[in-house]
mmCIF file of C-alpha atoms in Angstrom:
data_model
loop_
_atom_site.group_PDB
_atom_site.id
_atom_site.type_symbol
_atom_site.label_atom_id
_atom_site.label_comp_id
_atom_site.label_asym_id
_atom_site.label_seq_id
_atom_site.Cartn_x
_atom_site.Cartn_y
_atom_site.Cartn_z
ATOM 1 C CA MET A 1 128.123 109.719 100.866
ATOM 2 C CA ALA A 2 124.862 108.629 102.487
ATOM 3 C CA ARG A 3 124.588 104.940 103.275
ATOM 4 C CA HIS A 4 121.306 103.290 102.382
ATOM 5 C CA HIS A 5 120.129 100.216 104.229
ATOM 6 C CA PHE A 6 119.581 98.328 100.987
ATOM 7 C CA SER A 7 122.858 99.225 99.221
ATOM 8 C CA GLY A 8 125.426 97.466 101.388
ATOM 9 C CA GLY A 9 125.073 93.895 100.159
ATOM 10 C CA PHE A 10 124.839 90.930 102.483
ATOM 11 C CA ASN A 11 127.280 92.306 105.045
ATOM 12 C CA ALA A 12 125.364 95.547 105.581
ATOM 13 C CA PRO A 13 123.661 96.090 108.920
ATOM 14 C CA ALA A 14 120.030 94.991 108.991
ATOM 15 C CA ALA A 15 117.528 97.665 108.103
ATOM 16 C CA PRO A 16 115.509 98.934 111.041
ATOM 17 C CA ALA A 17 112.088 97.324 111.205
ATOM 18 C CA THR A 18 110.403 100.709 110.747
ATOM 19 C CA VAL A 19 112.104 101.117 107.347
ATOM 20 C CA LEU A 20 110.501 97.855 106.299
ATOM 21 C CA GLY A 21 107.104 99.076 107.477
ATOM 22 C CA ARG A 22 106.559 96.350 110.044
ATOM 23 C CA GLY A 23 106.992 98.258 113.274
ATOM 24 C CA ASN A 24 109.124 96.725 116.005
ATOM 25 C CA PRO A 25 108.925 92.934 115.733
ATOM 26 C CA ALA A 26 110.703 92.405 119.061
ATOM 27 C CA ALA A 27 108.026 94.399 120.886
ATOM 28 C CA ALA A 28 105.249 92.753 118.887
ATOM 29 C CA ALA A 29 106.606 89.275 119.668
ATOM 30 C CA ASN A 30 106.078 89.960 123.358
ATOM 31 C CA GLU A 31 102.451 90.963 122.881
ATOM 32 C CA PRO A 32 100.171 88.368 124.485
ATOM 33 C CA LEU A 33 97.109 86.909 122.849
ATOM 34 C CA GLN A 34 93.983 88.988 123.370
ATOM 35 C CA VAL A 35 90.865 87.295 124.732
ATOM 36 C CA LEU A 36 87.671 88.238 122.904
ATOM 37 C CA MET A 37 84.383 88.241 124.792
ATOM 38 C CA THR A 38 81.980 90.570 122.979
ATOM 39 C CA LEU A 39 80.925 91.608 119.494
ATOM 40 C CA GLU A 40 82.905 94.834 119.880
ATOM 41 C CA ASP A 41 86.015 92.848 120.884
ATOM 42 C CA ALA A 42 85.617 90.678 117.758
ATOM 43 C CA ARG A 43 85.098 93.737 115.535
ATOM 44 C CA GLN A 44 88.167 95.527 116.895
ATOM 45 C CA ALA A 45 90.324 92.400 116.610
ATOM 46 C CA THR A 46 89.130 91.793 113.057
ATOM 47 C CA ARG A 47 89.903 95.382 112.081
ATOM 48 C CA ARG A 48 93.336 95.375 113.704
ATOM 49 C CA ALA A 49 94.372 92.047 112.164
ATOM 50 C CA ALA A 50 93.099 93.060 108.706
ATOM 51 C CA ALA A 51 94.854 96.432 108.920
ATOM 52 C CA SER A 52 98.186 94.655 109.474
ATOM 53 C CA ALA A 53 97.988 92.648 106.226
ATOM 54 C CA GLN A 54 100.319 93.361 103.322
ATOM 55 C CA ARG A 55 99.368 90.673 100.765
ATOM 56 C CA LEU A 56 96.652 88.257 101.897
ATOM 57 C CA ILE A 57 93.582 88.227 104.108
ATOM 58 C CA SER A 58 91.887 84.858 104.583
ATOM 59 C CA ILE A 59 88.426 84.746 106.192
ATOM 60 C CA PHE A 60 86.459 81.669 107.295
ATOM 61 C CA THR A 61 82.881 82.487 108.249
ATOM 62 C CA PRO A 62 79.494 80.759 108.332
ATOM 63 C CA ASP A 63 77.479 83.479 106.594
ATOM 64 C CA LEU A 64 79.573 86.654 106.200
ATOM 65 C CA GLU A 65 78.566 87.580 109.754
ATOM 66 C CA PRO A 66 77.142 91.057 109.040
ATOM 67 C CA PRO A 67 77.855 92.387 112.557
ATOM 68 C CA VAL A 68 81.573 91.768 111.928
ATOM 69 C CA TYR A 69 82.189 91.917 108.168
ATOM 70 C CA ASP A 70 79.514 94.392 107.061
ATOM 71 C CA ASP A 71 80.955 96.961 109.469
ATOM 72 C CA PRO A 72 81.847 100.255 107.677
ATOM 73 C CA ALA A 73 85.211 100.549 109.476
ATOM 74 C CA PHE A 74 86.183 97.003 108.449
ATOM 75 C CA LEU A 75 85.098 97.613 104.856
ATOM 76 C CA GLU A 76 87.214 100.773 104.733
ATOM 77 C CA ILE A 77 90.239 98.774 105.890
ATOM 78 C CA ILE A 78 89.593 96.161 103.177
ATOM 79 C CA LYS A 79 89.219 98.848 100.512
ATOM 80 C CA HIS A 80 92.441 100.553 101.612
ATOM 81 C CA PHE A 81 94.259 97.194 101.722
ATOM 82 C CA ILE A 82 93.230 96.295 98.169
ATOM 83 C CA LEU A 83 93.836 99.710 96.652
ATOM 84 C CA SER A 84 97.194 100.356 98.316
ATOM 85 C CA HIS A 85 98.929 96.959 98.007
ATOM 86 C CA SER A 86 99.976 95.416 94.716
ATOM 87 C CA PHE A 87 98.705 91.867 94.339
ATOM 88 C CA ALA A 88 96.525 92.138 97.452
ATOM 89 C CA LYS A 89 94.023 89.303 97.798
ATOM 90 C CA VAL A 90 91.056 88.683 100.092
ATOM 91 C CA ARG A 91 89.788 85.107 100.270
ATOM 92 C CA VAL A 92 86.444 84.428 101.927
ATOM 93 C CA LEU A 93 85.529 80.819 102.654
ATOM 94 C CA LEU A 94 81.936 80.246 103.720
ATOM 95 C CA HIS A 95 80.937 77.228 105.801
ATOM 96 C CA ARG A 96 78.341 76.299 103.203
ATOM 97 C CA GLN A 97 76.875 77.431 99.912
ATOM 98 C CA ILE A 98 74.742 80.541 100.371
ATOM 99 C CA ARG A 99 73.296 82.998 97.925
ATOM 100 C CA LEU A 100 75.368 86.179 97.850
ATOM 101 C CA ILE A 101 73.182 89.205 97.227
ATOM 102 C CA PRO A 102 75.172 92.421 96.677
ATOM 103 C CA THR A 103 72.266 94.685 97.616
ATOM 104 C CA SER A 104 71.942 93.186 101.094
ATOM 105 C CA ASN A 105 75.624 93.079 102.060
ATOM 106 C CA ARG A 106 78.201 95.824 101.475
ATOM 107 C CA PHE A 107 81.094 93.346 101.571
ATOM 108 C CA VAL A 108 79.548 91.386 98.684
ATOM 109 C CA ALA A 109 78.911 94.653 96.798
ATOM 110 C CA MET A 110 82.573 95.607 97.269
ATOM 111 C CA ALA A 111 83.627 92.170 96.022
ATOM 112 C CA ARG A 112 81.585 92.700 92.884
ATOM 113 C CA ARG A 113 83.420 95.989 92.206
ATOM 114 C CA LEU A 114 86.843 94.551 93.094
ATOM 115 C CA SER A 115 86.295 91.021 91.774
ATOM 116 C CA SER A 116 89.933 90.417 90.847
ATOM 117 C CA CYS A 117 90.951 90.958 94.486
ATOM 118 C CA ILE A 118 88.133 89.396 96.530
ATOM 119 C CA GLU A 119 87.020 85.799 96.018
ATOM 120 C CA PHE A 120 84.271 83.825 97.755
ATOM 121 C CA ARG A 121 84.160 80.044 98.007
ATOM 122 C CA ALA A 122 81.827 77.601 99.718
ATOM 123 C CA ALA A 123 83.610 74.996 101.838
ATOM 124 C CA ASP A 124 83.559 71.474 100.484
ATOM 125 C CA PRO A 125 81.017 69.259 102.312
ATOM 126 C CA GLN A 126 83.869 67.263 103.892
ATOM 127 C CA PHE A 127 84.455 70.323 106.100
ATOM 128 C CA SER A 128 80.798 70.720 107.152
ATOM 129 C CA GLY A 129 81.594 69.878 110.771
ATOM 130 C CA ARG A 130 83.766 72.977 111.201
ATOM 131 C CA THR A 131 82.196 75.489 113.564
ATOM 132 C CA SER A 132 85.000 78.035 113.828
ATOM 133 C CA ALA A 133 85.376 81.504 112.373
ATOM 134 C CA MET A 134 88.667 83.264 111.692
ATOM 135 C CA LEU A 135 90.505 86.000 109.895
ATOM 136 C CA ILE A 136 94.186 85.497 109.108
ATOM 137 C CA ALA A 137 96.360 88.373 107.883
ATOM 138 C CA ASP A 138 99.340 87.202 105.835
ATOM 139 C CA THR A 139 101.137 84.708 108.083
ATOM 140 C CA HIS A 140 101.347 86.765 111.250
ATOM 141 C CA ALA A 141 97.973 87.928 112.627
ATOM 142 C CA ILE A 142 94.848 85.981 113.495
ATOM 143 C CA MET A 143 91.404 86.487 114.982
ATOM 144 C CA TYR A 144 89.999 83.053 115.874
ATOM 145 C CA ARG A 145 86.684 81.958 117.395
ATOM 146 C CA ALA A 146 86.205 78.224 118.020
ATOM 147 C CA GLN A 147 82.424 78.666 117.797
ATOM 148 C CA ALA A 148 81.262 81.062 115.085
ATOM 149 C CA SER A 149 77.928 81.327 116.902
ATOM 150 C CA THR A 150 79.574 83.374 119.676
ATOM 151 C CA PHE A 151 82.025 86.268 119.666
ATOM 152 C CA GLU A 152 84.310 84.656 122.230
ATOM 153 C CA GLY A 153 87.762 83.841 120.936
ATOM 154 C CA ILE A 154 91.357 84.978 120.740
ATOM 155 C CA ALA A 155 93.374 87.394 118.645
ATOM 156 C CA GLY A 156 97.098 87.682 118.096
ATOM 157 C CA TYR A 157 98.600 90.424 115.972
ATOM 158 C CA TYR A 158 102.138 89.073 115.781
ATOM 159 C CA GLN A 159 101.732 85.341 116.236
ATOM 160 C CA PRO A 160 103.352 83.732 113.152
ATOM 161 C CA PRO A 161 103.351 80.128 114.463
ATOM 162 C CA ILE A 162 99.647 80.249 115.344
ATOM 163 C CA ALA A 163 98.686 82.121 112.166
ATOM 164 C CA ARG A 164 100.668 79.718 109.949
ATOM 165 C CA LEU A 165 99.096 76.684 111.594
ATOM 166 C CA HIS A 166 95.581 77.986 110.956
ATOM 167 C CA LEU A 167 96.509 79.240 107.484
ATOM 168 C CA GLN A 168 97.692 75.758 106.547
ATOM 169 C CA ASP A 169 94.322 74.356 107.666
ATOM 170 C CA TYR A 170 92.515 77.174 105.827
ATOM 171 C CA ASP A 171 94.474 76.512 102.618
ATOM 172 C CA GLU A 172 93.506 72.841 102.730
ATOM 173 C CA MET A 173 89.820 73.826 102.898
ATOM 174 C CA TRP A 174 90.246 76.622 100.318
ATOM 175 C CA PHE A 175 91.816 74.457 97.623
ATOM 176 C CA ALA A 176 89.206 71.717 98.098
ATOM 177 C CA SER A 177 86.305 74.173 97.754
ATOM 178 C CA GLN A 178 84.397 75.703 94.844
ATOM 179 C CA THR A 179 84.291 79.335 93.816
ATOM 180 C CA ILE A 180 80.846 80.879 94.228
ATOM 181 C CA TYR A 181 81.661 84.511 93.444
#
């Protein structure tokens, strides 16, 4: 009789990480943070972090940063994420209230078509001093730039403590903010 990893109860050996679809966490845990210096670095880090998400992508951006978030490769990752994961959610928190025009931004157009999965909010004025930009995938991956006006920052693709810390901060801003789309 074949033994399945999920049929042995609590005393069964742990399922290999690849069965769970998360790769090798031990190898990932040893991966250092990546330093971002250029627009292309930020794009690649954003794509890689987003592609690792299973349930939630949280984005904090001043103005949807078209060079990063209107990128066709990034939008394809978002579309695949939403269409292939049950209960997938993308939250986009903007530094301030801006007018979202679907015809000028493909990310906004996608949000209009997939409105139950993508939500935009404007940060509450109490957070107006924030200058950072970030993308957090679930509670494990992050792309973070201290100054949204530059593409310099860091990325970590299996950094749960760092991602959770920033996600907690993001959630505080998210729940205090108003939905705009």
